[in-house]
């Protein structure tokens, strides 16, 4: 393999830039040419492709977002869109592609793989919902952003003796909510992986109040319900002064943490090695601090699982 491409797709995540840097530098280290595909799969279809040099990825290691831009691209779900993409890659002489993104991006990479084009998936999403890796690039940074927000909200919650409902992202996965709730000391955490009992939550809040608790923090994963709706119900049922904070897209930006940068470096570099070894159709991940790779088609058939022991622990610690 002499020429490879790299693109980022789907929602941006902090750490995509260090992952691009790793792909580019590792490829050049091994005497490959690297091409950046700008604007995700849309950019691929439209041939928005430029050669990247060592300097192209200078001064990005600490930046959030993605220097290659990203998009959600419905056209790439069709065979025509995928064929156009493959033609663009071939016309530039690009023989393999690294795709950095979440599950939608993996589906694109899977489709290319099924059509015989070598692709390697690198998990980049704040949702931490990709099977085959304990952590996705961006999760740790987003988690720290959420904790920072919870800590700040806690000050107001205490000062005003209020109940706060904090809605966090994560799509259909509860990882961000659970990890943030556990590390932010939330009284209650609602995650899509588990049903919740409204009566039990109200009871717990009232008991805490009777015991003299000054405030309560409830973290709601967006995949469960709207924080605003939930807050309204809670206020009605308890009569406690309740406020809602929907953290939204601040969770997606910001300088990547050291953890995310190291993960990005390791996963990006391994993706390039796989292409050099002629192993397309793979996805990389980290399991027990080891970098692993697995079949991308099989990976998408698997389900991401949340460690429910953490949910039990969070419950025990929030009595
Ligand atoms: O997948 C990342 C994510 O931020 C999810 O947590 C969220 O549900 C979604 O993207 C929001 O997407 P958009 O930025 O397109 O509104």
CSV table of C-alpha atoms and ligand atoms in Angstrom, one decimal:
chain,number,residue,atom,x,y,z
A,1,UNK,CA,0.0,0.0,0.0
A,2,UNK,CA,1.4,3.4,-1.1
A,3,UNK,CA,-1.4,5.8,-0.5
A,4,UNK,CA,-4.0,5.9,2.2
A,5,UNK,CA,-6.9,8.3,3.0
A,6,UNK,CA,-8.3,9.5,6.3
A,7,UNK,CA,-11.7,11.0,7.1
A,8,UNK,CA,-13.8,12.0,10.1
A,9,UNK,CA,-17.5,11.5,10.0
A,10,UNK,CA,-20.6,11.9,12.2
A,11,UNK,CA,-20.6,14.0,15.3
A,12,UNK,CA,-17.2,15.5,16.1
A,13,UNK,CA,-15.5,14.4,19.3
A,14,UNK,CA,-12.5,15.8,21.1
A,15,UNK,CA,-9.5,13.7,20.2
A,16,UNK,CA,-10.3,13.4,16.5
A,17,UNK,CA,-7.5,15.8,15.7
A,18,UNK,CA,-4.8,13.9,17.6
A,19,UNK,CA,-6.2,10.7,15.9
A,20,UNK,CA,-5.7,12.4,12.4
A,21,UNK,CA,-2.3,13.5,13.5
A,22,UNK,CA,-1.4,9.9,14.5
A,23,UNK,CA,-2.6,8.5,11.2
A,24,UNK,CA,-0.8,11.1,9.1
A,25,UNK,CA,2.5,10.9,11.0
A,26,UNK,CA,2.5,7.1,11.3
A,27,UNK,CA,1.8,6.8,7.6
A,28,UNK,CA,4.6,9.2,6.6
A,29,UNK,CA,6.9,7.5,9.0
A,30,UNK,CA,6.3,4.3,7.0
A,31,UNK,CA,6.8,6.2,3.7
A,32,UNK,CA,3.1,6.2,2.7
A,33,UNK,CA,1.4,9.2,1.2
A,34,UNK,CA,-1.7,10.3,3.1
A,35,UNK,CA,-4.8,12.1,1.8
A,36,UNK,CA,-7.3,14.0,3.9
A,37,UNK,CA,-10.9,13.7,2.9
A,38,UNK,CA,-12.6,16.9,4.0
A,39,UNK,CA,-16.2,16.9,5.2
A,40,UNK,CA,-16.7,13.2,6.0
A,41,UNK,CA,-18.5,10.9,3.5
A,42,UNK,CA,-20.0,14.0,1.7
A,43,UNK,CA,-16.5,15.2,1.0
A,44,UNK,CA,-15.6,11.8,-0.2
A,45,UNK,CA,-18.5,11.7,-2.7
A,46,UNK,CA,-17.6,15.2,-3.9
A,47,UNK,CA,-13.9,14.5,-4.2
A,48,UNK,CA,-12.9,17.0,-1.5
A,49,UNK,CA,-9.5,15.3,-1.1
A,50,UNK,CA,-6.1,16.9,-0.5
A,51,UNK,CA,-2.7,15.5,0.3
A,52,UNK,CA,-1.5,15.9,3.9
A,53,UNK,CA,2.1,16.5,4.9
A,54,UNK,CA,3.8,16.3,8.3
A,55,UNK,CA,3.1,20.1,8.8
A,56,UNK,CA,-0.6,19.7,7.9
A,57,UNK,CA,-1.2,18.2,11.3
A,58,UNK,CA,1.1,20.5,13.3
A,59,UNK,CA,-0.5,22.4,16.2
A,60,UNK,CA,-3.7,20.4,16.3
A,61,UNK,CA,-2.9,17.8,19.0
A,62,UNK,CA,-4.6,20.0,21.7
A,63,UNK,CA,-7.6,21.2,19.6
A,64,UNK,CA,-11.1,19.9,19.8
A,65,UNK,CA,-13.2,19.3,16.7
A,66,UNK,CA,-11.7,18.0,13.6
A,67,UNK,CA,-9.4,19.8,11.1
A,68,UNK,CA,-10.9,17.5,8.4
A,69,UNK,CA,-14.4,18.8,9.2
A,70,UNK,CA,-17.3,16.3,9.5
A,71,UNK,CA,-20.8,15.7,8.3
A,72,UNK,CA,-23.7,13.3,8.7
A,73,UNK,CA,-24.3,12.1,5.1
A,74,UNK,CA,-27.6,10.3,4.2
A,75,UNK,CA,-26.4,9.9,0.6
A,76,UNK,CA,-23.7,7.6,1.7
A,77,UNK,CA,-26.3,5.1,2.8
A,78,UNK,CA,-27.1,4.3,-0.8
A,79,UNK,CA,-25.1,2.0,-3.1
A,80,UNK,CA,-24.7,4.8,-5.6
A,81,UNK,CA,-23.2,7.1,-3.0
A,82,UNK,CA,-20.8,4.4,-1.8
A,83,UNK,CA,-19.8,3.6,-5.4
A,84,UNK,CA,-19.1,7.3,-6.1
A,85,UNK,CA,-16.9,7.3,-3.0
A,86,UNK,CA,-14.9,4.3,-4.1
A,87,UNK,CA,-14.5,5.9,-7.6
A,88,UNK,CA,-13.1,9.1,-6.0
A,89,UNK,CA,-10.7,7.1,-3.9
A,90,UNK,CA,-9.5,5.1,-6.8
A,91,UNK,CA,-9.2,8.1,-9.1
A,92,UNK,CA,-6.7,9.6,-6.5
A,93,UNK,CA,-4.9,6.3,-6.3
A,94,UNK,CA,-5.9,5.8,-2.6
A,95,UNK,CA,-5.7,2.2,-1.7
A,96,UNK,CA,-7.1,2.1,1.8
A,97,UNK,CA,-9.1,4.4,4.1
A,98,UNK,CA,-9.1,5.1,7.9
A,99,UNK,CA,-12.5,6.2,9.1
A,100,UNK,CA,-12.7,8.0,12.4
A,101,UNK,CA,-16.2,8.3,13.9
A,102,UNK,CA,-19.1,6.6,15.6
A,103,UNK,CA,-21.5,3.9,14.6
A,104,UNK,CA,-22.9,5.7,11.5
A,105,UNK,CA,-19.3,6.1,10.3
A,106,UNK,CA,-18.7,2.4,10.9
A,107,UNK,CA,-21.7,1.5,8.9
A,108,UNK,CA,-20.2,3.5,6.0
A,109,UNK,CA,-16.8,1.7,6.4
A,110,UNK,CA,-18.6,-1.6,6.6
A,111,UNK,CA,-20.4,-0.9,3.3
A,112,UNK,CA,-17.1,0.0,1.6
A,113,UNK,CA,-15.5,-3.1,3.0
A,114,UNK,CA,-18.4,-5.3,1.7
A,115,UNK,CA,-17.7,-3.8,-1.7
A,116,UNK,CA,-14.1,-4.9,-1.5
A,117,UNK,CA,-12.5,-1.6,-0.5
A,118,UNK,CA,-10.1,-1.8,2.5
A,119,UNK,CA,-11.2,0.4,5.4
A,120,UNK,CA,-10.2,0.5,9.1
A,121,UNK,CA,-12.6,2.0,11.7
A,122,UNK,CA,-11.3,4.1,14.6
A,123,UNK,CA,-13.9,4.8,17.3
A,124,UNK,CA,-14.4,8.5,17.8
A,125,UNK,CA,-17.5,9.6,19.6
A,126,UNK,CA,-18.4,11.1,23.0
A,127,UNK,CA,-21.1,8.4,23.4
A,128,UNK,CA,-18.8,5.5,24.1
A,129,UNK,CA,-21.3,3.3,22.3
A,130,UNK,CA,-19.0,1.3,19.9
A,131,UNK,CA,-18.7,-2.4,20.5
A,132,UNK,CA,-15.2,-3.8,20.7
A,133,UNK,CA,-13.6,-1.0,22.7
A,134,UNK,CA,-13.8,-0.1,26.4
A,135,UNK,CA,-13.4,3.6,25.5
A,136,UNK,CA,-14.0,5.7,22.4
A,137,UNK,CA,-12.0,8.8,21.6
A,138,UNK,CA,-13.7,11.8,23.1
A,139,UNK,CA,-15.6,10.1,25.9
A,140,UNK,CA,-13.1,11.0,28.6
A,141,UNK,CA,-13.0,14.7,27.5
A,142,UNK,CA,-16.8,14.9,27.4
A,143,UNK,CA,-17.1,13.2,30.7
A,144,UNK,CA,-14.7,15.8,32.3
A,145,UNK,CA,-16.7,18.6,30.7
A,146,UNK,CA,-19.9,17.2,32.3
A,147,UNK,CA,-18.3,16.8,35.7
A,148,UNK,CA,-17.0,20.4,35.5
A,149,UNK,CA,-20.6,21.5,34.8
A,150,UNK,CA,-22.1,19.3,37.6
A,151,UNK,CA,-19.5,20.7,40.1
A,152,UNK,CA,-20.6,24.2,39.1
A,153,UNK,CA,-24.3,23.5,39.2
A,154,UNK,CA,-23.8,21.9,42.6
A,155,UNK,CA,-22.7,25.2,44.1
A,156,UNK,CA,-26.0,26.8,43.0
A,157,UNK,CA,-27.9,23.7,44.0
A,158,UNK,CA,-26.5,24.0,47.6
A,159,UNK,CA,-26.8,27.7,47.9
A,160,UNK,CA,-30.5,27.7,46.9
A,161,UNK,CA,-31.3,24.3,48.3
A,162,UNK,CA,-32.6,23.2,44.9
A,163,UNK,CA,-33.1,20.0,43.0
A,164,UNK,CA,-31.2,20.0,39.7
A,165,UNK,CA,-31.9,17.8,36.7
A,166,UNK,CA,-29.0,17.7,34.3
A,167,UNK,CA,-29.5,16.2,30.9
A,168,UNK,CA,-26.5,14.8,29.2
A,169,UNK,CA,-25.8,13.4,25.7
A,170,UNK,CA,-25.0,9.8,24.8
A,171,UNK,CA,-27.7,9.0,22.2
A,172,UNK,CA,-29.0,5.5,23.2
A,173,UNK,CA,-26.1,4.8,25.6
A,174,UNK,CA,-26.0,5.6,29.2
A,175,UNK,CA,-22.1,5.7,29.6
A,176,UNK,CA,-21.8,9.4,29.8
A,177,UNK,CA,-24.6,9.8,32.3
A,178,UNK,CA,-23.5,6.9,34.4
A,179,UNK,CA,-19.8,7.8,34.6
A,180,UNK,CA,-20.7,11.5,35.1
A,181,UNK,CA,-23.3,10.7,37.8
A,182,UNK,CA,-20.9,8.4,39.7
A,183,UNK,CA,-18.0,10.8,39.6
A,184,UNK,CA,-20.2,13.9,40.2
A,185,UNK,CA,-22.0,12.3,43.2
A,186,UNK,CA,-25.5,12.4,41.7
A,187,UNK,CA,-28.4,11.2,43.9
A,188,UNK,CA,-30.1,9.5,40.9
A,189,UNK,CA,-28.8,8.6,37.4
A,190,UNK,CA,-31.3,7.6,34.7
A,191,UNK,CA,-29.8,5.5,31.9
A,192,UNK,CA,-31.5,3.9,28.9
A,193,UNK,CA,-30.1,0.5,29.9
A,194,UNK,CA,-32.4,0.4,32.9
A,195,UNK,CA,-36.0,1.2,33.7
A,196,UNK,CA,-36.6,3.7,36.4
A,197,UNK,CA,-39.3,3.9,39.0
A,198,UNK,CA,-40.6,7.5,39.5
A,199,UNK,CA,-42.2,6.7,42.8
A,200,UNK,CA,-38.9,5.3,44.2
A,201,UNK,CA,-37.0,8.4,43.0
A,202,UNK,CA,-39.5,10.7,44.6
A,203,UNK,CA,-39.4,8.7,47.8
A,204,UNK,CA,-35.6,8.9,47.9
A,205,UNK,CA,-35.6,12.6,47.3
A,206,UNK,CA,-38.1,13.2,50.1
A,207,UNK,CA,-36.2,11.0,52.5
A,208,UNK,CA,-33.0,12.9,51.7
A,209,UNK,CA,-34.8,16.2,52.3
A,210,UNK,CA,-36.1,15.0,55.7
A,211,UNK,CA,-32.5,14.0,56.6
A,212,UNK,CA,-31.5,17.6,55.9
A,213,UNK,CA,-29.9,17.3,52.5
A,214,UNK,CA,-29.4,20.7,51.0
A,215,UNK,CA,-29.8,19.7,47.4
A,216,UNK,CA,-30.2,16.9,44.9
A,217,UNK,CA,-28.5,16.3,41.6
A,218,UNK,CA,-30.2,14.0,39.1
A,219,UNK,CA,-28.4,13.1,35.9
A,220,UNK,CA,-30.6,12.1,33.0
A,221,UNK,CA,-29.3,10.5,29.8
A,222,UNK,CA,-30.9,12.0,26.7
A,223,UNK,CA,-31.8,8.4,25.6
A,224,UNK,CA,-34.2,8.0,28.5
A,225,UNK,CA,-36.3,11.1,28.5
A,226,UNK,CA,-36.1,14.9,28.1
A,227,UNK,CA,-34.6,16.5,31.2
A,228,UNK,CA,-37.1,19.3,30.9
A,229,UNK,CA,-40.1,16.9,31.0
A,230,UNK,CA,-38.6,15.0,33.8
A,231,UNK,CA,-37.9,18.1,35.9
A,232,UNK,CA,-41.5,19.3,35.5
A,233,UNK,CA,-42.8,16.0,36.8
A,234,UNK,CA,-40.4,16.0,39.7
A,235,UNK,CA,-41.3,19.6,40.7
A,236,UNK,CA,-45.0,18.7,40.6
A,237,UNK,CA,-44.6,15.5,42.6
A,238,UNK,CA,-42.2,16.9,45.3
A,239,UNK,CA,-42.9,20.6,45.3
A,240,UNK,CA,-39.1,21.1,45.7
A,241,UNK,CA,-37.6,24.0,43.9
A,242,UNK,CA,-36.3,22.3,40.8
A,243,UNK,CA,-34.2,23.5,37.8
A,244,UNK,CA,-33.1,21.8,34.7
A,245,UNK,CA,-29.9,22.1,32.8
A,246,UNK,CA,-29.5,20.6,29.3
A,247,UNK,CA,-25.8,20.6,28.7
A,248,UNK,CA,-26.0,20.1,24.9
A,249,UNK,CA,-23.2,20.6,22.6
A,250,UNK,CA,-20.7,22.0,25.1
A,251,UNK,CA,-20.1,18.3,25.7
A,252,UNK,CA,-18.7,17.8,22.2
A,253,UNK,CA,-16.0,20.5,22.1
A,254,UNK,CA,-12.9,21.5,24.0
A,255,UNK,CA,-9.3,20.5,24.2
A,256,UNK,CA,-8.9,16.7,24.4
A,257,UNK,CA,-7.7,15.2,27.8
A,258,UNK,CA,-4.4,13.5,28.0
A,259,UNK,CA,-6.3,10.1,28.1
A,260,UNK,CA,-8.1,10.9,24.8
A,261,UNK,CA,-4.9,12.1,23.1
A,262,UNK,CA,-3.0,8.9,24.1
A,263,UNK,CA,-5.9,6.7,23.0
A,264,UNK,CA,-6.1,8.6,19.7
A,265,UNK,CA,-2.4,8.2,19.1
A,266,UNK,CA,-2.5,4.4,19.8
A,267,UNK,CA,-5.7,3.7,17.8
A,268,UNK,CA,-4.8,6.0,14.9
A,269,UNK,CA,-1.3,4.4,14.6
A,270,UNK,CA,-2.7,0.9,14.8
A,271,UNK,CA,-5.2,1.6,12.0
A,272,UNK,CA,-2.3,2.5,9.7
A,273,UNK,CA,-0.4,-0.6,10.6
A,274,UNK,CA,-3.4,-2.7,9.7
A,275,UNK,CA,-3.6,-1.1,6.3
A,276,UNK,CA,0.1,-1.7,5.8
A,277,UNK,CA,-0.3,-5.3,6.8
A,278,UNK,CA,-3.1,-5.6,4.2
A,279,UNK,CA,-5.8,-6.1,6.8
A,280,UNK,CA,-8.8,-4.0,5.6
A,281,UNK,CA,-12.3,-4.5,7.0
A,282,UNK,CA,-11.1,-4.1,10.6
A,283,UNK,CA,-11.9,-1.8,13.5
A,284,UNK,CA,-9.5,-1.0,16.3
A,285,UNK,CA,-10.3,-0.6,20.0
A,286,UNK,CA,-8.8,-0.8,23.4
A,287,UNK,CA,-9.6,-3.7,25.8
A,288,UNK,CA,-7.8,-3.9,29.2
A,289,UNK,CA,-5.3,-1.4,28.0
A,290,UNK,CA,-4.3,-3.4,25.0
A,291,UNK,CA,-5.0,-2.2,21.4
A,292,UNK,CA,-7.1,-4.8,19.6
A,293,UNK,CA,-8.7,-5.1,16.2
A,294,UNK,CA,-11.6,-7.1,15.0
A,295,UNK,CA,-13.8,-7.6,11.9
A,296,UNK,CA,-15.8,-4.4,11.3
A,297,UNK,CA,-18.8,-6.3,9.9
A,298,UNK,CA,-19.0,-8.6,12.9
A,299,UNK,CA,-18.4,-5.6,15.2
A,300,UNK,CA,-21.5,-3.9,14.0
A,301,UNK,CA,-23.5,-7.0,14.7
A,302,UNK,CA,-22.4,-6.9,18.4
A,303,UNK,CA,-24.0,-4.8,21.0
A,304,UNK,CA,-22.2,-2.2,23.2
A,305,UNK,CA,-22.7,-3.1,26.8
A,306,UNK,CA,-22.6,-0.8,29.8
A,307,UNK,CA,-20.9,-2.1,33.0
A,308,UNK,CA,-24.0,-2.4,35.2
A,309,UNK,CA,-21.8,-2.9,38.3
A,310,UNK,CA,-21.1,0.8,38.0
A,311,UNK,CA,-24.8,1.5,38.1
A,312,UNK,CA,-25.2,-0.6,41.2
A,313,UNK,CA,-22.2,1.1,42.9
A,314,UNK,CA,-23.6,4.5,42.1
A,315,UNK,CA,-26.8,3.6,43.7
A,316,UNK,CA,-25.2,2.2,46.8
A,317,UNK,CA,-23.0,5.3,47.2
A,318,UNK,CA,-25.9,7.7,46.8
A,319,UNK,CA,-28.1,6.5,49.7
B,1,LIG,O1,-23.2,11.1,18.7
B,1,LIG,C1,-22.8,12.2,19.4
B,1,LIG,C2,-23.9,13.1,19.7
B,1,LIG,O2,-23.5,14.3,20.4
B,1,LIG,C3,-25.0,12.4,20.6
B,1,LIG,O3,-24.6,12.3,21.9
B,1,LIG,C4,-26.2,13.3,20.3
B,1,LIG,O4,-27.4,12.6,20.5
B,1,LIG,C5,-26.0,13.7,18.9
B,1,LIG,O5,-24.6,13.5,18.6
B,1,LIG,C6,-26.4,15.1,18.5
B,1,LIG,O6,-26.3,15.2,17.1
B,1,LIG,P1,-26.2,16.6,16.4
B,1,LIG,O7,-25.0,17.3,16.7
B,1,LIG,O8,-26.3,16.2,14.9
B,1,LIG,O9,-27.4,17.4,16.8
